[in-house]
N, CA and C of each residue as an Amber inpcrd file, in Angstrom:
protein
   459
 -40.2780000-133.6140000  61.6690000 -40.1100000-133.8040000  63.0920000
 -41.4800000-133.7450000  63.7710000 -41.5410000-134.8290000  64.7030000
 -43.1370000-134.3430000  65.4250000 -43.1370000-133.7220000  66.2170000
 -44.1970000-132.8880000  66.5190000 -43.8890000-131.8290000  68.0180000
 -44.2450000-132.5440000  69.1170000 -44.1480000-131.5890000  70.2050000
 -44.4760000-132.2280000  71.3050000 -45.5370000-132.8050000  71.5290000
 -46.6010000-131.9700000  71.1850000 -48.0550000-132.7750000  71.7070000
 -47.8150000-133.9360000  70.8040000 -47.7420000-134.4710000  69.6230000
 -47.4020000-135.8220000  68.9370000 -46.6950000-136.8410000  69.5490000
 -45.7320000-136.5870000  70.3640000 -44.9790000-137.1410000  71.0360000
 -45.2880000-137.3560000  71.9840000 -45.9650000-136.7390000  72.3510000
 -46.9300000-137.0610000  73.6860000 -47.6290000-138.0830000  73.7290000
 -48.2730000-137.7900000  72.6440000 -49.6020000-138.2350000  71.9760000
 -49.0740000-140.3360000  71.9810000 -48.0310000-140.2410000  71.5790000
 -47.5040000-141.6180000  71.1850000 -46.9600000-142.4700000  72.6690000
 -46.1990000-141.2630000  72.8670000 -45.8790000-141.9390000  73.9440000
 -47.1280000-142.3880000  75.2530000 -48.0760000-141.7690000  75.4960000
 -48.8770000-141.8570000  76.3860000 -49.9950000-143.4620000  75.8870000
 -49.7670000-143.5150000  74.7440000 -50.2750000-144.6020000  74.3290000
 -49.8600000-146.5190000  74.3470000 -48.5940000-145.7300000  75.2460000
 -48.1930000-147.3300000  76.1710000 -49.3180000-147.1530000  77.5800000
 -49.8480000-147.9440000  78.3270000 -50.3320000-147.5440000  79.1040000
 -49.2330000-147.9940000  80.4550000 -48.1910000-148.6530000  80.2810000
 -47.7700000-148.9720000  81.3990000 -46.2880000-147.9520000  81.6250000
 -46.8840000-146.7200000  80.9080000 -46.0980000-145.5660000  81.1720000
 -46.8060000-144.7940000  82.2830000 -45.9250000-144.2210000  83.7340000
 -46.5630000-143.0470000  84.5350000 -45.7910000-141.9130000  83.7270000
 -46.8600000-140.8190000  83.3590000 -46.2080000-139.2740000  83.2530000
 -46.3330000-138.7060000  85.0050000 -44.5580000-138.0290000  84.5310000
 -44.4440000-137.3420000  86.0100000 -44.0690000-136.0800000  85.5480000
 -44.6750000-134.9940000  85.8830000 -44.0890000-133.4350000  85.2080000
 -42.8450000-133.0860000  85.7640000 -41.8150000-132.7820000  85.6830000
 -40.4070000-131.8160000  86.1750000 -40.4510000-130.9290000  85.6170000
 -39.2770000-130.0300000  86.3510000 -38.8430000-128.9240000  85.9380000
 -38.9170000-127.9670000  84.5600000 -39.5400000-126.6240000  84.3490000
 -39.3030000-126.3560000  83.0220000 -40.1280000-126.9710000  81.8670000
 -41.3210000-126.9660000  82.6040000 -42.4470000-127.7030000  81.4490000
 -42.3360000-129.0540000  80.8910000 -41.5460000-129.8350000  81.4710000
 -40.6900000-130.9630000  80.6620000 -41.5530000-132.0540000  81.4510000
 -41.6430000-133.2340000  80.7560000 -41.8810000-134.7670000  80.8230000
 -41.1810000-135.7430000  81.6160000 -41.3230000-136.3040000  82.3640000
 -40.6340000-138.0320000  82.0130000 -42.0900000-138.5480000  82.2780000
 -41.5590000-140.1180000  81.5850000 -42.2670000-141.5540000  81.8520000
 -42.0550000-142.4780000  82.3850000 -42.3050000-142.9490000  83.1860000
 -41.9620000-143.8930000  84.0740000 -42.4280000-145.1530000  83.7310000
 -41.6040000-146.0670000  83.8210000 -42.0380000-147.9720000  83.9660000
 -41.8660000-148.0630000  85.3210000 -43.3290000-148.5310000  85.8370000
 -43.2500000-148.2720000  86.9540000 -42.7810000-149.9260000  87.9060000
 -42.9440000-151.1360000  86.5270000 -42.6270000-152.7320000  87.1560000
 -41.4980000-152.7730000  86.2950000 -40.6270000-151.5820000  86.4240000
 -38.7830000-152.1540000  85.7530000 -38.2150000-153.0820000  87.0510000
 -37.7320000-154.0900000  86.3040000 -36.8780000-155.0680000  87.4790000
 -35.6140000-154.5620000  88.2090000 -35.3790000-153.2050000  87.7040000
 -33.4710000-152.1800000  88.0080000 -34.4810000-150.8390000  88.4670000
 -33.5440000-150.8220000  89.4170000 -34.0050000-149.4100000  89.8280000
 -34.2180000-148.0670000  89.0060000 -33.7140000-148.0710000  87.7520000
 -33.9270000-147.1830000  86.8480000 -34.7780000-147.6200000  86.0300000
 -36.0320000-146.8090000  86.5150000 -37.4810000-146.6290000  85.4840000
 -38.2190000-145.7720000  84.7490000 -37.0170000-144.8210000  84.3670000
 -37.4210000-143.8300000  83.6970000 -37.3190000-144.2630000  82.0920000
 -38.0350000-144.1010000  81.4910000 -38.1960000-144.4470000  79.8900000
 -37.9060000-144.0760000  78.9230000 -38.6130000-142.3050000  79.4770000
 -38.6090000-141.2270000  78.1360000 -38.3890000-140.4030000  79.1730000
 -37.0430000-139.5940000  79.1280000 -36.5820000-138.5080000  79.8880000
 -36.6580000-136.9750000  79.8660000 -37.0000000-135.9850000  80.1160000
 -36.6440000-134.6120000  79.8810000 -37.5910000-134.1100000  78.3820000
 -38.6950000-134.8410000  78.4270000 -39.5900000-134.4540000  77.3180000
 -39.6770000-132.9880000  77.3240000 -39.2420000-132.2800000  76.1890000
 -39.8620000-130.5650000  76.2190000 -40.3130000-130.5870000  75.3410000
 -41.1490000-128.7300000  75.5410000 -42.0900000-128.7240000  74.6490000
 -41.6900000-128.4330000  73.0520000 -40.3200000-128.1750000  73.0410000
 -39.5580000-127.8320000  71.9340000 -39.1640000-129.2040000  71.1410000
 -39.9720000-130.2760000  71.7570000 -39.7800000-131.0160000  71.1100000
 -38.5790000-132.2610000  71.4860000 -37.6880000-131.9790000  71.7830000
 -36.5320000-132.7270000  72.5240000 -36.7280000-133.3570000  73.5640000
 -35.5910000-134.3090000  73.5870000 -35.9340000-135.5500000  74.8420000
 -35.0070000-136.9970000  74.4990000 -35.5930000-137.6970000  75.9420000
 -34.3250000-138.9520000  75.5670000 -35.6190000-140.2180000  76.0480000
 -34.7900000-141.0290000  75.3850000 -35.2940000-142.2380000  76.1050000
 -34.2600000-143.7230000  76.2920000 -34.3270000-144.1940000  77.1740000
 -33.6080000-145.1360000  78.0590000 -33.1930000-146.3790000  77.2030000
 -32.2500000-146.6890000  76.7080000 -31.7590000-147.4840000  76.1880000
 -30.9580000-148.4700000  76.8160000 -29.9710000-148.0300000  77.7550000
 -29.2310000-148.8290000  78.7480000 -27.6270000-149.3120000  77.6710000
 -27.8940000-150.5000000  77.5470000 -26.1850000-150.7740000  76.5580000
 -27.0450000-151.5990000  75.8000000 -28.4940000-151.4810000  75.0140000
 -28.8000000-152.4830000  74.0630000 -27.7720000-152.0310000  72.5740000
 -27.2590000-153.1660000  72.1910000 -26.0950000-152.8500000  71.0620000
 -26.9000000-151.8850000  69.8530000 -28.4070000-152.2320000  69.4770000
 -29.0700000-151.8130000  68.5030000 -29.1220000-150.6380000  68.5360000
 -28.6320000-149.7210000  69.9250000 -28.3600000-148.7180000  69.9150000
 -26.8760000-147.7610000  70.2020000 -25.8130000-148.8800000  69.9250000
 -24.8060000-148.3000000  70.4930000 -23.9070000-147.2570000  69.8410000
 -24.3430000-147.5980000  68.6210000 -23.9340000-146.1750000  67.6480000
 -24.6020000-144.6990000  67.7180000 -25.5790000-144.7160000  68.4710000
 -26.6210000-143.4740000  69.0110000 -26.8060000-142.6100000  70.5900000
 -26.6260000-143.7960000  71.3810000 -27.3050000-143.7290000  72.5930000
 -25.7470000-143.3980000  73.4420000 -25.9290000-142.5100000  74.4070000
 -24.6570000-141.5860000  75.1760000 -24.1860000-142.4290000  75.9290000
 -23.8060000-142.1410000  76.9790000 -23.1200000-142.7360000  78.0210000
 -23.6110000-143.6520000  78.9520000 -24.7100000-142.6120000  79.2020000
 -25.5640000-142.4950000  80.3260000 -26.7960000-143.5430000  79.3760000
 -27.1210000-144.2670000  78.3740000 -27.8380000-145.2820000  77.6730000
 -29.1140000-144.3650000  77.3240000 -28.8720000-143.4560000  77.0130000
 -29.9000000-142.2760000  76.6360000 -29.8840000-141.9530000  74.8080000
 -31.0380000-141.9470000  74.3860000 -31.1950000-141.5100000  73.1500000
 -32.0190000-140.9310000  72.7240000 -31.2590000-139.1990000  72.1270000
 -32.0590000-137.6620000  71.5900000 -33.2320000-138.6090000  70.4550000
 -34.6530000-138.4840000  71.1160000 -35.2970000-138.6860000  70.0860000
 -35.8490000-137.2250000  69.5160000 -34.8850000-136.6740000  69.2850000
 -35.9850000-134.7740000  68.8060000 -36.2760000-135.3800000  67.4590000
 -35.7620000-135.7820000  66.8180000 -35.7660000-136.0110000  65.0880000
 -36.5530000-137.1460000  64.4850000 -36.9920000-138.0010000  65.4400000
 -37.7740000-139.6610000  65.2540000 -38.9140000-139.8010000  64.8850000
 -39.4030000-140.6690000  63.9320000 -40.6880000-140.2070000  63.3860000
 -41.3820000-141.0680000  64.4830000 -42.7500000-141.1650000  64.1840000
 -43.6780000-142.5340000  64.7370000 -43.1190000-143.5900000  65.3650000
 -42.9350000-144.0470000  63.8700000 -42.7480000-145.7720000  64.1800000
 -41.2330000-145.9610000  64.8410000 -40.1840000-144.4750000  64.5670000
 -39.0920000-144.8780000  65.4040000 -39.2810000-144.7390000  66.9550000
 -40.0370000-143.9400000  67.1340000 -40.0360000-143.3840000  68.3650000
 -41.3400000-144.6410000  68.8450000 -41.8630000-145.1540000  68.4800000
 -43.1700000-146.3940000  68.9540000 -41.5070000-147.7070000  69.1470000
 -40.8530000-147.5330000  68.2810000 -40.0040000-148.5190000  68.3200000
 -38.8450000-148.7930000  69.3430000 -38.4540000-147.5140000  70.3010000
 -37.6140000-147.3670000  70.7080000 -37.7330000-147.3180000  72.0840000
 -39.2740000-146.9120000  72.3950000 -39.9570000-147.1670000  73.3240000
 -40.7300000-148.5490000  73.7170000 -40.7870000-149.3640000  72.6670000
 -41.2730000-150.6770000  72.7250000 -39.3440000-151.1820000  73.9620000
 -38.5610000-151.2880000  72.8570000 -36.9160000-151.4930000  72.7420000
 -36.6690000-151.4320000  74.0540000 -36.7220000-149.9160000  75.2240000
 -36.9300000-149.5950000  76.3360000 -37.5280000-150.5980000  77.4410000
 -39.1630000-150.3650000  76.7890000 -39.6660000-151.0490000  78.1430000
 -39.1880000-152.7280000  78.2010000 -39.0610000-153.3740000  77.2280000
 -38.3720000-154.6280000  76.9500000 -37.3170000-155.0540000  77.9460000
 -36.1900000-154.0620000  77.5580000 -35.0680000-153.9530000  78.1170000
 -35.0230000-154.1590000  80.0100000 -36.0630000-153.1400000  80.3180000
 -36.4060000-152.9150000  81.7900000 -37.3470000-153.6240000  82.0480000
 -37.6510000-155.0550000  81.4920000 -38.3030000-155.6740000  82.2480000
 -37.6670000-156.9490000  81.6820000 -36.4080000-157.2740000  81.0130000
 -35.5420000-158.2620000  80.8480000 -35.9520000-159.0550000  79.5020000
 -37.0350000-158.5720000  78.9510000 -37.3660000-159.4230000  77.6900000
 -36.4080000-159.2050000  76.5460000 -35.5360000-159.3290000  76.9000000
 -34.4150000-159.0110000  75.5780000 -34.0500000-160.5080000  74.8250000
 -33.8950000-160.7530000  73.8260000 -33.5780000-161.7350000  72.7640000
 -32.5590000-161.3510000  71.8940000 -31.1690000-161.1550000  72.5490000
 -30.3540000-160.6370000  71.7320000 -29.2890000-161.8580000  71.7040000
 -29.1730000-161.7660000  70.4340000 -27.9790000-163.2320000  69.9370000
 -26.4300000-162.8560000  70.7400000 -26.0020000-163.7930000  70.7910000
 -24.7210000-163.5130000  72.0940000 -23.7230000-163.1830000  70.4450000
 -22.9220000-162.0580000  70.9080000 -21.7700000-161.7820000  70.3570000
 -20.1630000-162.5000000  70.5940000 -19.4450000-163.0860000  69.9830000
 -18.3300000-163.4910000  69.9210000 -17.1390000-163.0370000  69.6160000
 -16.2050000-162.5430000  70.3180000 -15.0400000-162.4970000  69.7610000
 -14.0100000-163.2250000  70.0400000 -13.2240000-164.0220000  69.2030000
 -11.8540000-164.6630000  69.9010000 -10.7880000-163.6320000  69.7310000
 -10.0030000-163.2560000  71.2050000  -8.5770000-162.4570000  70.9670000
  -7.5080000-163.5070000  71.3380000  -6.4980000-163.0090000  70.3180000
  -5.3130000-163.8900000  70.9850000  -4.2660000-163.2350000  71.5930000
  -2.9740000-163.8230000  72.2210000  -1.8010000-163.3210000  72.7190000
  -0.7370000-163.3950000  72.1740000   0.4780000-162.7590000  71.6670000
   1.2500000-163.5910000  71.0890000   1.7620000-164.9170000  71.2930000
   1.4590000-165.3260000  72.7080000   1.8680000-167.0830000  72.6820000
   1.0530000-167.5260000  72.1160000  -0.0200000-167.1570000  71.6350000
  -1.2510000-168.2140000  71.1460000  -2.6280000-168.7090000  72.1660000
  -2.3060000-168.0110000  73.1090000  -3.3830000-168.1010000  73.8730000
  -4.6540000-167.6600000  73.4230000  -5.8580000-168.5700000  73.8240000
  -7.0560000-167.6530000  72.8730000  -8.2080000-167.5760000  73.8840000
  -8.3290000-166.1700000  73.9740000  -9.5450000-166.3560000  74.8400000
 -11.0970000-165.3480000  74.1550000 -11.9900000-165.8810000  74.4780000
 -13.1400000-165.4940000  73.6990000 -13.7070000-164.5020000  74.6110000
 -13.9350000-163.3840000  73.9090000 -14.8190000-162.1660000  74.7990000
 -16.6830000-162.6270000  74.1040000 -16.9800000-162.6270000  74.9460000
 -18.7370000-163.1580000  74.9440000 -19.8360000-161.9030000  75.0360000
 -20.2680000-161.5810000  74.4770000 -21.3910000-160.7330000  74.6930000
 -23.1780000-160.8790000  75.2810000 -23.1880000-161.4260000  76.1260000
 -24.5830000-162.4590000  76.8890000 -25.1650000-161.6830000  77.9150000
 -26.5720000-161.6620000  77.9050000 -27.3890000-160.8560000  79.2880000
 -26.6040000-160.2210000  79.5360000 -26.4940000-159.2320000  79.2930000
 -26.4310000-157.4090000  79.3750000 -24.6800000-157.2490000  80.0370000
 -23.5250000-158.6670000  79.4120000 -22.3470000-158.5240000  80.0700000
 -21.5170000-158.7240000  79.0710000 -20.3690000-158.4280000  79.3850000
 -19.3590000-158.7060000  78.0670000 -18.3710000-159.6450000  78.8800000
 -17.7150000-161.0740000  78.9610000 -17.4480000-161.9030000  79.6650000
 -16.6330000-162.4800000  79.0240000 -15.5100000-162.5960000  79.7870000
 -14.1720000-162.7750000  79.1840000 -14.1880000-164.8030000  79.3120000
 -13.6230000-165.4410000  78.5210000 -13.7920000-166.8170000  79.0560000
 -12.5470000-167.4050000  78.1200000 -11.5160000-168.5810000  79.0450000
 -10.7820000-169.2080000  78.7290000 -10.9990000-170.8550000  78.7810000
 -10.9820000-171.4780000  77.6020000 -11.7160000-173.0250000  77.5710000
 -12.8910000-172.9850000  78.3550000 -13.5720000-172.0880000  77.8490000
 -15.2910000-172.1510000  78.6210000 -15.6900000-171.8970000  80.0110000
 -14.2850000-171.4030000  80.7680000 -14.0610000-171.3680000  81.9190000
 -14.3030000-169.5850000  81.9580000 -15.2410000-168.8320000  82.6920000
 -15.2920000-167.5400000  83.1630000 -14.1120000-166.9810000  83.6670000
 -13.0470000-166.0550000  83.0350000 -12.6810000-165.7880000  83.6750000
 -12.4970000-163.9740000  84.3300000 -13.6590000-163.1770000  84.1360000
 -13.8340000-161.8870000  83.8670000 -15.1620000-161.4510000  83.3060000
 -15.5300000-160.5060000  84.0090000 -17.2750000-160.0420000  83.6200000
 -17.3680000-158.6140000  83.4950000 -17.4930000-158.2810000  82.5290000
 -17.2690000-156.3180000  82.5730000 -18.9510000-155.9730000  82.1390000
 -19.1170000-154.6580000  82.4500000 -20.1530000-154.2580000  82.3460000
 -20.4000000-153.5920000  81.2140000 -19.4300000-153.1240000  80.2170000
 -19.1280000-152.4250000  79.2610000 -17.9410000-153.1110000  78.1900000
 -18.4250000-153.2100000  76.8020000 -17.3380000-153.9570000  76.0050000
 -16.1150000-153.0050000  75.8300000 -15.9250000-151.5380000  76.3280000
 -14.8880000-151.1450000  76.5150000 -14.0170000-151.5300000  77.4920000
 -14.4560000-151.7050000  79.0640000 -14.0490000-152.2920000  79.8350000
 -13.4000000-153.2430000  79.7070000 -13.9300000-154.2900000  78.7270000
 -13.5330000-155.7980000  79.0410000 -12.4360000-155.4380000  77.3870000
 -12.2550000-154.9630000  76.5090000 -11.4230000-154.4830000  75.5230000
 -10.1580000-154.0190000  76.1550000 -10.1340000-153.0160000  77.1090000
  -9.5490000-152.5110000  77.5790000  -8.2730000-153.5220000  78.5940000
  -9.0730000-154.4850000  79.2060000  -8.6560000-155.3400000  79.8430000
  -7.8000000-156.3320000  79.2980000  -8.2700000-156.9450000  77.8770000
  -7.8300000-157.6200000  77.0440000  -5.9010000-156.8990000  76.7340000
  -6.4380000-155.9060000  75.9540000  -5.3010000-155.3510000  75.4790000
  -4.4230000-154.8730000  76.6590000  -4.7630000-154.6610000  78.0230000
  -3.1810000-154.2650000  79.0600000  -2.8320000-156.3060000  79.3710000
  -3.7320000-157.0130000  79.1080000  -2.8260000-158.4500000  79.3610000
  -2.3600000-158.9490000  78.1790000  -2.0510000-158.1840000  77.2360000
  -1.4540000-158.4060000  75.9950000  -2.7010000-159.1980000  74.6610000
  -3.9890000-159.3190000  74.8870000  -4.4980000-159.9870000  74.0220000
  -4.5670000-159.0520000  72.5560000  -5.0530000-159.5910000  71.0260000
  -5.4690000-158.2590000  70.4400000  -6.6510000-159.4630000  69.5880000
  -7.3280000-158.9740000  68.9460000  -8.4910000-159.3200000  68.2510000
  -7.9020000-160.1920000  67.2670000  -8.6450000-161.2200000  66.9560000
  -7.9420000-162.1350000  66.3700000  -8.9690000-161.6740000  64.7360000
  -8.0490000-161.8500000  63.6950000  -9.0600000-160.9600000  61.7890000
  -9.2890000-161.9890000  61.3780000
């Protein structure tokens, strides 16, 4: 695990990070040209080592990262933590290159409508026609299944 000053050490080596001190000896970093009002990067840095950094709903992290698009880097070596922070500032300034996800669900009549995964939305669409935009693929899952759709195997 690296300690804090290491982590420091790495992180301070983006330069288009501001350190702002808070509460309790602790860190954040700021992107200070994020295009979303949330420009915090690397959150709640302590000296014990613990801390988060800003992920938002990138999928590469959706098996990790909380609710709130936050991910405990206490345990991350270097190159994860150089990586995740690259991942971050990307994200908050829209450079994302993520391949659109597909799912077709059907209904029991046979209706088929495709849930889309594109720029940071999960988007419901019938014959190419929009019909639903969720912000979360639970949301738009959720939605699916009370109008009777289920995942098509």
């Amino acid at each position: 695990m690296l300690t804090f000053e290491q982590k420091q050490a790495i992180i301070e080596s983006f330069p288009q990070l501001t350190k702002k001190e808070i509460s309790l000896n602790r860190l954040n970093y700021h992107y200070e040209e994020s295009l979303f009002e949330k420009s915090i990067v690397v959150e709640k840095l302590h000296p014990n080592g613990n801390g988060f950094v800003y992920v938002g709903d990138l999928l590469k992290y959706e098996p990790i990262a909380n609710d709130k698009g936050l991910v405990n880097i206490r345990d991350f070596s270097e190159d994860e933590l150089k990586e995740i922070i690259t991942d971050s500032i990307n994200y908050l300034s829209e450079e994302i290159d993520e391949q659109p996800i597909v799912e077709v669900w059907t209904s029991r009549e046979g209706t088929k409508l495709e849930l889309v995964y594109e720029k940071r939305n999960w988007n419901v669409y019938f014959n190419n026609n929009l019909e639903e935009s969720f912000g979360s693929k639970e949301a738009a899952v959720d939605y699916l299944r009370e109008e009777g759709f289920r995942l098509k195997q």
